[in-house]
Amino acid sequence: MGLLDRLSGLLGLRKKEVHVLCLGLDNSGKTTIINKLKPSNAQSQDIVPTIGFSIQKFKSSSLSFTVFDMSGQGRYRNLWEHYYKEGQAIIFVIDSSDKLRMVVAKEELHTLLNHPDIKHRRIPILFFANKMDLRDAVTSVKVSQWLCLEDIKDKPWHICASDAIKGEGLQEGVDWLQDQIQAVKT
Amino acid sequence: MANVHTFSSCLALADFHGDGEYKLAVGDLGPDGRQPRLKVLKGITLVSHKVLPALPAAAVTFLMGPHEPRTPALAIASGPCVYVYKNLKPYFKFSLPLLPANPLEQDLWNQAKEDQIDPLTLKEMLEGIREKAEVPLSVQSLRFLQLELSEMEAFVNQHKSKSIRRQTVITTMTTLKKSLADEDAMSCLVLGTENKELLVLDPEAFTVLTKMSLPSVPVFLEVSGQFDVEFRLAAACRNGSIYILRRDSKRPKYCIELSAQPVGLVRVHKVLVVGSNQDSLHGFTYKGKRLWTVQMPATILAMNLLEQRSRGLQAVMAALANEEVRIYHNKALLDVIRTPEAVTSLCFGRFGREDNTLIMTTLGGGLIIKILKRTAVFAEGGGEAGPPANHAVKLNMPRKSRFYVDQTLREREAGTAMHRTFQADLYLLRLRVARAYVQALESSLSPVSLTAREPLKLHAVVQGLGPTFKLTLHLQNTSTARPILGLVVCFLYNEVLYALPRAFFKVPLLVPGLNYPLETFVKSLSDKGISDIIKVLVLREGQSMPLLSAHINMPMSEGLAAS
């Protein structure tokens, strides 16, 4: 990232629009993470379970993100694939304290990666091992083992431990995502 | 190893804290069936662990009242009580109403109280009541009858002031929607007791709404409908019958008699599926008509209902002893799950935040949780194969060679001569057989005597490698009801080669049917490895003709000659 980029980013000029899909099981913290990435005056106080999906916007230092915040409930999960075409990056959120449903998350990730719209595109995937603050949470290394993230060979991916309520770990993830998107663009 | 030892009836899934996270309540029996515990699992971690007063018979969850928050209460039936937990905290204890005691028995204990009657007479009178009266005795009297004479006095003094109580025990429990069929409607508890009764309880006040009687002790209950409108209750009982009760009937309306004991009862839409201990599933209508029967490959250990709401599927799961869990939709096999160990209890429903979760506990106390994929569809996966697929097995017909054809040609040409020669040979054979047989009879060589007067059977066994052998004679009287007295056994042997401590002894009285092993020790004297024959003769005292005899070919002595 050059000095000019950073400068123009700070000035709010030439901000590129990027479409990002935010996926994950229900109750994993997708809406909370996106809410926390927004500027503090635009953040909402109450987070309720998402119905269907919602479109959110936030900005990082040099990019402007449009996020499709999908609902993760079982009956809405078949909506995900309708937005795969637009997605230029994927944020996949995992509840690291929910050991029981780690297999479900793995299964959903597997179907996502094997979808024809995703399979042959080299789009960056950012994983958030969320809810790190909880006592029975497992480490991000464990999460990546359980989800078999090593098997993803053709896409750049990154896993961050995060605590979406305090906002810890989110910035690191978004910085990585921004670097990857710019690397793809240039 | 989660150390969960329970049955399908003691598993319940519900959102006990109202946070959308469904937990599993297990009425655990303990590893040896002696430490009853209430365990609550959240995800795969044990969150609560409470001691229960007695072994749990059933665990169900139900909504007690119409008030918010609508968190279900957990009811655990154990002994004569139902323990109701709200928010997983003890909330209420319902005891079964006492049963009327026998007035005669009451009188006797009253007399004992006033010391008008001594313990021995009390015991005699109580025994008289036990045999004749219709109303069974109370636990107190039954315990009294078991006691030794010395303990009676103290027991009477201790217990005479107490009034006698007769209580029964809950065997099974289920829930019945009260007036609405909704998911979050109030439910009544339905209890089956050891006293052959079914009780329906009010969810709020815990009063008995109705009482129904059955001809036998219920062990499995299945309910459909609503209490206020119309309901049908199917109760599988210990006498191998299923009784069906309606709303207004105090007595069973229909009865299904099974050929074997029921091991599980599940309702699928309008069909009652019964698992019998003859390894089969039967489907019945609510009127008692048999619809179908499916044979299982192994014993059924547990049964439960699989209900997938999103697809409207209801199927029966059956855990088998051959470490399989089979899923049946009517007669069609949908799926087979193989488990590392035989499964003893099954439960399907919402667990954690996942709708379609199957929870299984194994015989060794393990816990297996399976989550049904969102994209999975149950289909009749062609599990039913017709005739065996390999048609390669041909009939095992021997081939005929050139040799056979030549032989038939020869037979065709010289048939007459062959017939004559063969017949002549056959005559000779018969003659020789008869001669040998008469000779054997004369010298009583056969080990089986079939004469009507002395039916006996003898065979001898030699054990050991030598030089010492153990020789066991098995003597049996084969008559129907006539003992044989006064027989002796005599051994004939070469005294240079073998030494027997007693070559002649008496036989005990032979009771018909029993096998008498009579053993002696034979020592081989020769150091040259010579083996010989030993003859055993069974004789009647006073007669020199042996009744029967056996020849034993002694084996070679493997060791040095006995000195």
XYZ file of C-alpha atoms in Angstrom, chain A residues 22-167:
146
model
C -21.052 -11.989 5.167
C -21.938 -15.610 5.845
C -22.046 -17.918 8.830
C -24.472 -19.863 10.964
C -27.187 -18.185 12.957
C -26.094 -16.628 16.234
C -22.454 -16.487 15.140
C -22.254 -12.686 15.248
C -22.346 -11.557 11.636
C -24.547 -8.516 12.185
C -22.618 -7.532 15.305
C -19.302 -7.657 13.457
C -20.591 -5.508 10.608
C -22.191 -3.111 13.031
C -18.896 -2.752 14.849
C -17.065 -1.978 11.612
C -19.278 1.014 10.981
C -18.317 4.453 12.279
C -19.368 4.838 15.894
C -22.137 7.340 15.175
C -23.781 5.002 12.668
C -23.749 1.962 14.903
C -27.071 0.607 16.056
C -27.592 -0.317 19.649
C -29.790 -3.356 19.369
C -28.890 -6.294 17.233
C -31.771 -8.618 16.445
C -31.693 -11.814 14.413
C -31.557 -10.925 10.728
C -34.545 -11.906 8.656
C -33.610 -12.797 5.094
C -30.715 -10.399 4.578
C -29.774 -6.747 4.897
C -27.392 -4.504 3.039
C -24.870 -2.605 5.135
C -22.056 -0.265 4.193
C -18.807 0.504 5.917
C -15.494 1.973 4.944
C -11.971 0.899 5.548
C -8.915 3.062 4.967
C -8.999 2.783 1.200
C -12.106 0.811 0.266
C -15.794 1.208 0.661
C -17.485 -2.079 1.466
C -21.049 -3.009 0.678
C -21.923 -6.007 2.762
C -24.741 -8.425 2.200
C -25.442 -9.435 5.745
C -27.220 -12.742 5.282
C -29.338 -14.480 7.834
C -27.759 -17.690 9.014
C -30.881 -19.493 10.120
C -31.365 -22.876 8.572
C -34.397 -21.919 6.536
C -32.731 -18.803 5.067
C -29.437 -20.429 4.191
C -30.581 -21.334 0.704
C -30.756 -17.577 -0.021
C -26.986 -17.347 0.210
C -26.283 -18.728 -3.203
C -28.328 -16.010 -4.931
C -25.696 -13.441 -3.916
C -22.594 -15.483 -4.682
C -22.212 -13.826 -8.120
C -21.964 -10.309 -6.721
C -19.544 -11.185 -3.958
C -15.959 -10.091 -4.453
C -14.936 -11.282 -1.030
C -16.454 -13.459 1.672
C -16.481 -12.948 5.404
C -17.311 -16.211 7.118
C -18.133 -15.915 10.803
C -17.851 -18.855 13.189
C -19.042 -19.012 16.776
C -15.930 -20.490 18.362
C -17.808 -21.404 21.519
C -20.344 -23.555 19.683
C -18.387 -26.758 19.368
C -21.475 -28.760 18.534
C -22.219 -26.870 15.338
C -18.669 -26.648 14.090
C -19.509 -29.577 11.799
C -22.502 -27.668 10.445
C -20.285 -24.671 9.737
C -17.831 -26.962 7.997
C -20.591 -28.455 5.915
C -21.914 -25.025 4.908
C -18.402 -23.873 4.034
C -17.921 -26.962 1.936
C -21.121 -26.395 -0.049
C -20.166 -22.727 -0.429
C -16.730 -23.517 -1.824
C -18.086 -26.113 -4.215
C -20.773 -23.849 -5.600
C -20.189 -23.187 -9.347
C -20.230 -19.408 -8.787
C -17.461 -19.624 -6.202
C -15.432 -22.657 -7.132
C -13.300 -21.211 -9.913
C -13.025 -17.627 -8.732
C -10.052 -16.598 -6.697
C -11.880 -14.527 -4.123
C -10.434 -13.862 -0.685
C -12.179 -15.417 2.288
C -11.830 -13.935 5.738
C -12.808 -16.141 8.671
C -13.690 -14.646 12.010
C -13.410 -17.082 14.911
C -15.852 -14.946 16.841
C -16.892 -14.855 20.502
C -13.329 -15.260 21.707
C -14.305 -13.628 24.977
C -16.441 -16.606 26.032
C -15.008 -19.027 28.528
C -15.612 -22.171 26.469
C -14.341 -20.692 23.201
C -11.675 -22.587 21.297
C -8.639 -20.964 19.674
C -8.594 -19.873 16.050
C -6.020 -22.594 15.313
C -8.446 -25.220 16.605
C -11.266 -23.693 14.577
C -9.206 -23.807 11.400
C -8.353 -27.412 12.117
C -11.963 -28.370 12.693
C -13.103 -26.595 9.555
C -10.227 -28.154 7.551
C -9.168 -24.749 6.244
C -5.835 -26.207 5.080
C -7.770 -27.877 2.272
C -8.537 -24.500 0.663
C -5.705 -24.271 -1.836
C -6.973 -22.028 -4.614
C -8.206 -19.045 -2.630
C -6.445 -16.698 -0.270
C -7.853 -17.034 3.218
C -7.156 -15.719 6.644
C -8.564 -16.505 10.064
C -8.821 -13.951 12.853
C -9.879 -14.477 16.415
C -12.369 -11.743 17.223
C -14.617 -10.405 19.904
C -17.310 -8.508 18.047
C -18.786 -6.863 21.128
C -15.533 -5.146 22.034
C -14.376 -4.983 18.432
